[in-house]
């Protein structure tokens, strides 16, 4: 059984890692950039092992001060040896060189990446706080049964008759498959699928599986965004007609 409701998606974030680009009251389109996500990465380097010295004896061989921005290939440390080839430690990639005092003999390269976070659906920003965005959207609600206790976003996609043709799956697919099998589930996971939606259970599935009595009713919504909500045992599928609304 399905119904159309106005529901709420709350995006929570760390203000130091995410910069919102939308404001309260703004209408957002599916695929619109909601903000910029920053992620910090680190590549550890075992200088003591590379230089073949004790961890407390690495410092004299360092050529770069902690906090220096370096490029890939920059020589970070050099140890010259009598009658033997010198040992050179180079930066494996660009970033900031950091010498952690809490881990003797080790250093690291730190860098930041930025990516756009896009809205999985159309809606309206009804609240913007320091650490969250609340987006109201209209969805069709389908009851399901699942052992998955979380929430995930995806796009409804129908499994091909021959699972060997799964290569054409959209990114983050929630795969509609009437008769699921473990080979199909494993291949779908490798190709980036997020979940299976089926009439039947599948023991030992590598993907969360949502069992629905409304399988046929879901077929017209192929290509629509879907929030698979294991907490409330339901699928919220982006509605094609947003004129009718009820409270979720």
Short mmCIF file of N, CA and C in Angstrom, two decimals, residues 45-46 62 119 242:
data_model
loop_
_atom_site.label_atom_id
_atom_site.label_comp_id
_atom_site.label_asym_id
_atom_site.label_seq_id
_atom_site.Cartn_x
_atom_site.Cartn_y
_atom_site.Cartn_z
N UNK A 45 54.26 7.71 6.58
CA UNK A 45 55.58 7.28 6.07
C UNK A 45 56.43 6.83 7.27
N UNK A 46 56.90 5.61 7.22
CA UNK A 46 57.76 5.08 8.28
C UNK A 46 59.21 5.44 7.96
N UNK A 62 66.19 14.54 8.38
CA UNK A 62 65.08 15.25 7.74
C UNK A 62 65.57 16.51 7.04
N UNK A 119 21.87 17.36 -4.19
CA UNK A 119 20.60 16.90 -3.63
C UNK A 119 20.09 15.70 -4.42
N UNK A 242 3.73 16.28 -7.42
CA UNK A 242 3.91 16.84 -6.09
C UNK A 242 2.74 17.71 -5.63
#
